[in-house]
Amino acid sequence: MLQRTCNTILALWFIFPFSFGFCEEETFYRDVAIIGGGASGTFAALKLKEQGKSIIVIEKENSLGGHTNTYQDPGTRQTAEYGVQVFHNQLVVRDLFKRLNVSWTIAILQDDPFPPRFLDPKTAEPVHYSSPNATAALGAYAAQLAKYPDLERGFFLPDPVPEDLLTPFGEFLQKYPDIQDATFIAFSYGQGLGDYLKQPTLYVFKNFGLDIVRDISSGFIVTANHNNYDIYARAAEVLQRDLLLNSIVASTTQRDDNGVDMNIRTPNGNTRVLAKKLLITIPPKLENLGHFALDHCESITFARFNNTGYYSSLVNNTGLPQNFTAYSVSPDTQQNIPILPGVYNVVPTSIDGVFAIKYGSPSSLSDDYVKREIISYVKKLQANGHANPVSGDPTFVAYANHDPFELTVSPAEIARGFYRDFYSLQGYRSTWYTGAAFHTQDSSMLWRFTDSYVLPPLLKSFGS
Ligand SMILES: Cc1cc2nc3c(=O)[nH]c(=O)nc-3n(C[C@H](O)[C@H](O)[C@H](O)COP(=O)(O)OP(=O)(O)OC[C@H]3O[C@@H](n4cnc5c(N)ncnc54)[C@H](O)[C@@H]3O)c2cc1C
């Protein structure tokens, strides 16, 4: 009975959208409800609004931005990014920044300003390793990428999927030794992939693609004031009342060709969203989508995803000298790629005494565990003589858990056509998707993907 009433309201609203505006004070009637206000959700919201669609963004945190983490030192006002750092020099990025009045500049990421140390992530002891000149190997890597130009646009895979893309990356490296000297640089840029050498080559290629190879030499876009959070603060000003922060979908009473009817838990109590379309931008793991009334077809698709773990932090009171930079390498692995879980790197920030420390894992870990491991690693650095004496333990200035980070499926699933099936969910039951699982962990690339492949058919589905 309830279901039938909802169906009737939605059907009538679809025909007479404006006459229902007065219906219930706490009900939002919208063209599109967007779940998640990270890179993809925020971009989609701005674009849909520009196209004259009414929208609402439902974001579980107290701000937009997802993996964007900017810390500002309360004393000096200096900032340190411990999430998203750089953007591609692409039209979609320049247009977005112009729209939001965000100033930017080009940064060529030079070699580290201070000679890095290469340390074993388990012991924090030096490993005999010297980073190779990667120029020729990067060229050979780019030539491999160029065989699959559609991968730059999305998970648009040849059919059948070439064996090379399914092969664990470690084996791919053995097959193509001319790219081996680029492994460490690809690993460093493509953090968050978990067990790097065992991942199907497809995911390494998606993570470290031609745009990154190009921008390494020609430069990335960075915000002029070194505050990436500004992008999202300005977006929030544009979206204003179309934004429900600290809010999640508590239940979905209807999701079909007529639209969606959802109950939202907000800090001010429960509210209801009736929307003609739903755009999901959060990682599509089953545990994230439990309240969206998934059907069998959706459930079995999303259930196939595994995820890696990725954690970022700012730590002070370490005693490390301000120019201390360390990368983890293993003494006895292929190309010295470290075995995770473990610390990726320790790099200084522009805030005196504050170091950025990243940590990765093949699967999710608890925050307590990761924090303990990071502190234990810093203590090993201290014990190994890298730091000056300090009193007290290292402390976290900031910490972010980015789980679930990289969503992957097995090579057998990829070969069976997983990504074809995954993409075929677009538009099913009035629901559309974007976000990293649909393309890659890269804000700029996701903006381009959303702009080119998600919003046009979504808008077209309105019949306008
Ligand atoms: C440490 C780090 C460094 C990075 N550096 C860069 C970089 O330099 N350049 C770059 O381009 N990319 C970088 N990335 C990758 C980039 O951040 C991602 O590709 C991008 O954020 C993915 O966007 P998304 O929209 O898919 O997800 P997200 O940005 O993660 O957005 C998802 C949003 O959904 C919200 N959410 C989750 N669950 C729910 C729920 N149930 N209900 C409501 N809301 C929910 C989250 O709070 C989040 O705001 C980095 C990532 C990390 C972790």
XYZ file of C-alpha atoms and ligand atoms in Angstrom:
517
model
C 0.000 0.000 0.000
C 2.794 2.402 1.001
C 4.684 1.431 -2.124
C 1.627 2.191 -4.270
C 1.151 5.622 -2.627
C 4.798 6.468 -3.284
C 4.486 5.361 -6.893
C 1.452 7.567 -7.322
C 3.144 10.629 -5.788
C 6.219 10.167 -7.952
C 4.188 9.593 -11.117
C 2.045 12.698 -10.437
C 5.105 14.783 -9.564
C 6.742 13.692 -12.794
C 3.745 15.047 -14.722
C 3.058 18.176 -12.586
C 6.399 18.907 -10.928
C 5.636 22.384 -9.638
C 2.218 21.744 -8.138
C 3.867 19.471 -5.558
C 6.323 22.021 -4.277
C 4.129 22.920 -1.295
C 3.398 19.306 -0.355
C 5.665 18.641 2.614
C 8.068 21.170 4.101
C 10.891 18.707 4.665
C 10.577 16.955 1.335
C 13.003 17.890 -1.446
C 11.631 17.479 -4.951
C 14.510 17.421 -7.390
C 15.440 16.410 -10.914
C 18.609 14.672 -9.713
C 19.682 13.507 -6.259
C 23.462 13.125 -6.072
C 24.986 10.809 -3.498
C 28.475 11.912 -2.431
C 30.039 15.354 -2.705
C 33.607 14.408 -3.561
C 35.339 15.222 -6.837
C 32.736 13.602 -9.100
C 29.586 14.488 -7.149
C 30.524 18.148 -6.732
C 31.418 18.493 -10.408
C 28.198 16.795 -11.524
C 26.126 19.016 -9.215
C 27.624 22.220 -10.627
C 27.212 21.055 -14.215
C 23.634 19.860 -13.794
C 22.697 23.122 -12.120
C 24.232 25.009 -15.034
C 22.037 22.914 -17.335
C 18.952 24.097 -15.439
C 18.317 20.908 -13.498
C 17.295 21.034 -9.865
C 19.629 18.941 -7.744
C 20.449 17.965 -4.211
C 23.780 16.608 -2.975
C 23.748 14.203 -0.040
C 27.198 14.088 1.568
C 28.034 12.168 4.718
C 30.883 14.423 5.875
C 30.653 18.030 7.049
C 32.222 19.405 3.854
C 32.554 18.689 0.154
C 35.791 17.408 -1.360
C 36.131 13.703 -0.599
C 39.830 12.848 -0.656
C 40.814 16.532 -0.642
C 42.473 17.196 2.702
C 44.042 20.581 3.336
C 45.461 21.357 6.751
C 46.038 24.966 7.718
C 48.430 25.713 10.522
C 46.474 27.852 12.997
C 49.514 29.996 13.814
C 51.229 30.643 10.480
C 48.185 29.998 8.176
C 50.543 27.880 6.046
C 48.779 24.978 4.352
C 49.752 21.378 3.758
C 47.860 19.067 1.410
C 47.664 15.518 2.703
C 45.075 14.363 0.159
C 44.727 15.525 -3.447
C 47.798 17.443 -4.625
C 47.664 18.173 -8.358
C 45.366 18.367 -11.382
C 45.935 17.824 -15.089
C 46.373 20.706 -17.465
C 43.078 19.907 -19.180
C 40.268 22.127 -20.443
C 37.770 20.631 -18.020
C 39.995 21.602 -15.067
C 40.696 25.124 -16.319
C 36.964 25.648 -16.994
C 35.971 24.452 -13.538
C 38.542 26.653 -11.819
C 37.402 29.629 -13.895
C 33.775 28.944 -12.993
C 34.693 28.844 -9.284
C 37.168 31.693 -9.506
C 40.019 29.522 -8.261
C 43.459 30.793 -9.293
C 45.928 28.201 -10.474
C 49.450 27.852 -11.669
C 51.545 25.204 -13.415
C 53.983 23.219 -11.318
C 56.676 21.027 -12.766
C 57.260 18.393 -10.162
C 61.024 18.463 -10.017
C 63.034 15.775 -8.416
C 62.860 15.951 -4.644
C 64.548 19.134 -3.421
C 66.502 17.092 -0.911
C 68.147 13.754 -1.745
C 65.674 11.128 -0.533
C 66.625 8.181 1.579
C 65.465 4.748 0.488
C 64.436 2.783 3.526
C 63.010 -0.630 4.271
C 59.391 -0.074 5.379
C 59.660 -2.849 7.984
C 62.862 -1.729 9.700
C 63.371 1.884 8.521
C 66.951 0.874 7.721
C 68.700 1.997 4.528
C 68.359 -0.220 1.473
C 71.065 -0.191 -1.167
C 69.013 1.325 -3.984
C 69.656 4.092 -6.456
C 66.750 5.340 -8.522
C 67.384 4.733 -12.214
C 67.056 7.353 -14.938
C 63.507 6.576 -16.020
C 63.290 8.687 -19.199
C 63.681 5.923 -21.769
C 61.597 3.486 -19.723
C 58.780 6.029 -19.400
C 58.798 6.320 -23.191
C 58.516 2.547 -23.502
C 55.733 2.527 -20.872
C 53.869 5.254 -22.784
C 54.159 3.158 -25.947
C 52.452 0.290 -24.092
C 49.687 2.637 -22.918
C 49.231 3.941 -26.446
C 48.075 0.464 -27.502
C 44.882 1.061 -25.482
C 43.857 4.692 -26.103
C 40.280 4.084 -24.928
C 41.524 3.300 -21.415
C 42.329 6.997 -21.047
C 38.595 7.718 -21.348
C 37.213 5.015 -19.091
C 37.088 1.238 -18.661
C 36.560 0.905 -22.399
C 38.264 -2.424 -22.965
C 38.948 -4.286 -26.185
C 36.904 -7.473 -26.587
C 38.372 -9.973 -25.896
C 40.431 -8.297 -23.178
C 44.124 -8.615 -24.158
C 46.098 -11.020 -22.018
C 48.674 -8.291 -21.234
C 46.031 -6.272 -19.353
C 45.044 -9.267 -17.234
C 48.608 -10.275 -16.394
C 49.911 -9.387 -12.908
C 52.031 -6.286 -13.300
C 55.129 -8.068 -11.942
C 54.915 -10.586 -14.811
C 54.225 -7.803 -17.315
C 57.485 -6.170 -16.197
C 59.368 -9.380 -16.867
C 57.817 -9.636 -20.333
C 58.714 -6.008 -21.190
C 62.058 -5.317 -19.470
C 62.410 -1.976 -21.285
C 59.816 -0.446 -18.927
C 61.360 -1.759 -15.711
C 63.233 1.442 -14.909
C 59.888 3.311 -14.839
C 58.402 0.988 -12.220
C 59.295 2.996 -9.152
C 58.039 6.288 -10.539
C 54.775 4.622 -11.644
C 54.449 3.060 -8.188
C 55.074 6.390 -6.462
C 52.492 8.269 -8.519
C 50.013 5.422 -8.414
C 49.907 5.047 -4.641
C 46.942 3.229 -3.199
C 46.995 0.208 -5.505
C 47.844 -2.228 -2.703
C 49.804 -5.270 -3.830
C 51.260 -3.484 -6.838
C 53.118 -6.331 -8.555
C 50.126 -8.666 -8.257
C 47.511 -6.231 -9.566
C 46.341 -6.909 -13.120
C 48.290 -4.592 -15.444
C 44.953 -2.957 -16.363
C 44.781 -1.242 -12.956
C 48.381 -0.018 -13.132
C 47.702 1.433 -16.582
C 44.489 3.092 -15.350
C 46.322 4.538 -12.372
C 49.386 5.836 -14.158
C 48.130 6.822 -17.595
C 49.319 8.911 -20.518
C 48.092 12.181 -19.006
C 50.281 11.698 -15.961
C 53.295 10.654 -18.052
C 52.829 13.830 -20.117
C 52.300 16.139 -17.128
C 55.393 14.839 -15.357
C 57.422 16.712 -17.964
C 55.025 19.518 -18.962
C 53.625 20.318 -15.514
C 50.479 19.828 -13.426
C 47.926 22.415 -12.385
C 48.054 23.369 -8.700
C 45.947 25.904 -6.843
C 47.816 29.201 -6.607
C 47.257 29.527 -2.869
C 48.135 25.856 -2.197
C 44.711 25.220 -0.775
C 42.788 22.618 -2.749
C 39.967 22.766 -0.274
C 39.140 26.215 -1.706
C 37.729 24.517 -4.809
C 35.118 22.773 -2.706
C 34.444 25.672 -0.366
C 33.565 27.767 -3.424
C 31.475 24.980 -4.904
C 29.579 24.812 -1.612
C 28.809 28.539 -1.924
C 27.302 27.908 -5.357
C 25.310 24.892 -4.211
C 24.190 26.367 -0.883
C 20.717 25.053 -0.125
C 21.134 22.167 -2.558
C 23.537 20.551 -0.166
C 22.747 18.192 2.709
C 25.970 17.774 4.675
C 26.485 15.242 7.469
C 23.691 13.308 5.812
C 23.193 9.780 4.510
C 20.455 7.803 2.816
C 18.706 5.848 5.581
C 16.349 3.941 3.270
C 14.988 3.919 -0.243
C 11.283 3.220 -0.562
C 11.186 3.407 -4.321
C 13.730 3.300 -7.135
C 12.378 2.445 -10.567
C 11.762 3.979 -13.987
C 9.590 6.679 -12.341
C 12.369 7.963 -10.100
C 13.499 7.547 -6.507
C 11.997 8.153 -3.099
C 14.547 8.182 -0.277
C 14.626 8.907 3.427
C 17.665 10.908 4.429
C 19.168 11.104 7.907
C 20.375 14.667 8.462
C 21.670 16.430 11.591
C 18.267 18.139 11.810
C 16.277 14.927 11.695
C 14.964 12.805 8.871
C 13.940 14.277 5.565
C 12.702 12.907 2.282
C 14.035 13.287 -1.237
C 11.874 12.578 -4.281
C 13.993 12.737 -7.412
C 13.508 11.845 -11.021
C 17.062 10.507 -11.284
C 19.685 9.304 -8.856
C 23.405 9.833 -9.451
C 25.574 7.671 -7.191
C 29.197 8.813 -6.900
C 30.321 6.958 -3.768
C 32.433 3.780 -4.017
C 29.932 1.131 -5.132
C 30.754 -1.482 -2.514
C 27.803 -3.454 -1.186
C 28.323 -2.096 2.335
C 27.963 1.478 0.992
C 24.818 0.760 -0.988
C 22.840 -1.243 1.556
C 20.168 1.458 1.863
C 19.528 1.891 -1.849
C 17.166 -1.077 -2.334
C 19.518 -2.921 -4.688
C 18.063 -5.687 -6.818
C 19.784 -8.999 -7.519
C 21.476 -7.791 -10.692
C 22.978 -4.727 -8.950
C 23.977 -6.696 -5.834
C 25.876 -9.414 -7.689
C 27.735 -6.808 -9.723
C 28.824 -4.653 -6.773
C 29.626 -7.725 -4.633
C 32.537 -8.528 -6.959
C 34.638 -5.564 -5.869
C 37.668 -5.900 -3.611
C 39.325 -2.789 -2.277
C 42.732 -1.612 -1.163
C 43.465 0.592 1.865
C 45.112 4.021 1.682
C 45.776 6.393 4.572
C 47.378 9.806 4.760
C 48.612 11.788 7.714
C 50.517 14.808 8.936
C 52.793 14.111 11.862
C 54.882 16.412 14.049
C 57.171 16.137 17.020
C 59.322 13.664 15.108
C 62.756 15.251 15.555
C 63.369 14.677 11.822
C 65.328 17.465 10.161
C 63.168 19.711 7.967
C 64.758 18.379 4.753
C 64.190 14.701 5.611
C 62.576 12.732 2.770
C 62.271 8.950 2.696
C 60.748 6.455 0.289
C 60.069 2.856 1.132
C 61.823 0.258 -0.979
C 62.306 -3.406 -0.178
C 65.758 -4.988 -0.317
C 64.681 -8.208 -1.971
C 61.615 -7.673 -4.166
C 61.167 -7.208 -7.896
C 62.192 -3.636 -8.742
C 62.468 -3.039 -4.961
C 58.703 -2.437 -4.759
C 57.841 -2.528 -1.038
C 55.509 -5.154 0.308
C 52.468 -3.555 1.925
C 50.928 -2.897 4.410
C 53.491 -0.260 5.155
C 54.570 3.346 4.887
C 54.899 4.669 1.329
C 56.899 7.767 2.090
C 57.739 10.520 4.542
C 58.065 13.994 3.033
C 58.434 17.431 4.596
C 55.627 19.967 4.211
C 55.788 23.746 4.123
C 54.765 23.767 7.785
C 57.798 23.686 9.991
C 58.230 20.326 11.725
C 55.200 18.722 10.037
C 55.786 15.673 7.801
C 53.323 14.035 5.415
C 53.291 10.267 5.845
C 51.293 7.992 3.535
C 50.462 4.377 4.312
C 49.058 1.679 2.028
C 47.597 -1.786 2.318
C 46.168 -4.461 -0.012
C 42.947 -4.386 2.066
C 41.210 -2.190 4.652
C 42.800 -1.784 8.080
C 41.529 -0.138 11.242
C 42.582 3.434 11.979
C 44.054 2.333 15.315
C 46.285 -0.175 13.553
C 47.458 2.247 10.855
C 48.173 5.020 13.363
C 50.122 2.608 15.575
C 52.165 1.457 12.584
C 52.931 5.013 11.463
C 54.088 6.030 14.935
C 56.104 2.837 15.265
C 57.796 3.605 11.910
C 58.703 7.126 13.012
C 60.144 5.692 16.216
C 62.288 3.329 14.115
C 63.512 6.354 12.141
C 64.428 7.988 15.431
C 66.130 4.845 16.735
C 68.115 4.546 13.478
C 69.596 7.994 13.997
C 67.599 9.972 11.429
C 66.101 12.341 14.002
C 67.236 14.798 16.625
C 66.187 14.037 20.210
C 62.638 15.139 21.125
C 60.625 14.702 24.244
C 57.362 12.829 23.886
C 55.926 10.740 21.076
C 55.303 11.820 17.502
C 51.776 13.192 17.219
C 49.179 13.344 14.463
C 48.325 16.846 13.312
C 45.875 15.327 10.827
C 44.882 11.880 9.605
C 42.547 10.646 6.867
C 41.288 7.181 6.068
C 40.575 6.890 2.324
C 38.993 3.411 2.410
C 37.644 1.836 0.368
C 40.252 3.187 -2.066
C 40.998 1.298 -5.275
C 38.107 -0.961 -6.270
C 39.265 -3.956 -8.304
C 37.877 -7.232 -9.592
C 39.755 -10.420 -10.475
C 41.369 -10.942 -13.905
C 38.795 -13.677 -14.585
C 35.964 -11.174 -13.962
C 37.619 -8.589 -16.188
C 37.982 -11.185 -18.952
C 34.352 -12.244 -18.512
C 33.241 -8.682 -19.292
C 32.754 -7.236 -15.818
C 33.227 -3.639 -16.948
C 30.756 -4.050 -19.801
C 28.144 -5.310 -17.307
C 29.091 -2.614 -14.782
C 28.666 0.175 -17.336
C 25.379 -1.320 -18.520
C 23.896 -0.343 -15.122
C 23.958 3.313 -16.248
C 20.363 4.522 -16.289
C 18.952 1.278 -14.880
C 16.088 2.030 -12.449
C 16.632 5.805 -12.965
C 20.106 5.438 -11.438
C 23.358 6.719 -12.883
C 26.890 6.345 -11.611
C 30.247 8.063 -11.715
C 33.334 8.104 -9.476
C 36.691 6.406 -9.299
C 35.405 2.835 -9.665
C 34.016 3.827 -13.064
C 37.256 5.290 -14.354
C 40.312 6.036 -12.211
C 41.476 7.643 -8.969
C 42.122 11.033 -10.509
C 39.943 14.129 -10.044
C 40.658 15.696 -13.444
C 40.069 12.471 -15.335
C 36.847 11.926 -13.396
C 35.601 15.400 -14.257
C 36.259 14.704 -17.932
C 34.638 11.265 -17.712
C 31.571 12.631 -15.932
C 31.280 15.483 -18.419
C 31.669 13.276 -21.493
C 30.100 9.949 -20.633
C 27.742 10.319 -17.674
C 25.980 13.676 -17.802
C 25.055 13.709 -21.538
C 23.033 10.463 -21.417
C 21.654 11.378 -17.988
C 20.406 14.712 -19.348
C 19.122 13.024 -22.469
C 17.075 10.644 -20.328
C 14.937 13.657 -19.294
C 13.824 13.799 -22.878
C 15.042 17.371 -23.267
C 45.994 10.709 -0.441
C 45.392 10.916 -1.800
C 46.024 11.728 -2.724
C 45.458 11.939 -3.971
N 46.078 12.785 -4.835
C 45.467 13.107 -5.988
C 46.008 14.124 -6.823
O 47.036 14.711 -6.530
N 45.331 14.413 -7.962
C 44.173 13.788 -8.310
O 43.580 14.097 -9.350
N 43.649 12.811 -7.547
C 44.265 12.460 -6.391
N 43.726 11.514 -5.597
C 42.583 10.754 -6.087
C 41.310 11.556 -6.022
O 41.153 12.047 -4.748
C 40.151 10.670 -6.386
O 40.328 10.187 -7.664
C 38.851 11.383 -6.365
O 38.658 12.033 -5.143
C 37.750 10.374 -6.516
O 36.568 11.093 -6.599
P 35.196 10.392 -6.301
O 34.154 11.402 -6.570
O 35.120 9.084 -6.974
O 35.268 10.039 -4.761
P 35.483 10.953 -3.518
O 36.181 12.198 -3.878
O 36.039 10.070 -2.469
O 33.997 11.353 -3.112
C 33.096 10.489 -2.508
C 32.301 11.333 -1.522
O 31.198 10.565 -1.075
C 31.075 10.710 0.319
N 30.386 9.513 0.793
C 30.894 8.280 0.960
N 29.912 7.438 1.374
C 28.779 8.179 1.454
C 27.430 7.877 1.792
N 27.057 6.651 2.159
N 26.514 8.869 1.744
C 26.881 10.132 1.384
N 28.145 10.469 1.062
C 29.079 9.504 1.084
C 32.489 10.871 0.814
O 32.518 11.518 2.065
C 33.105 11.723 -0.303
O 32.952 13.078 -0.065
C 44.263 11.283 -4.338
C 43.629 10.454 -3.408
C 44.179 10.272 -2.160
C 43.475 9.391 -1.175
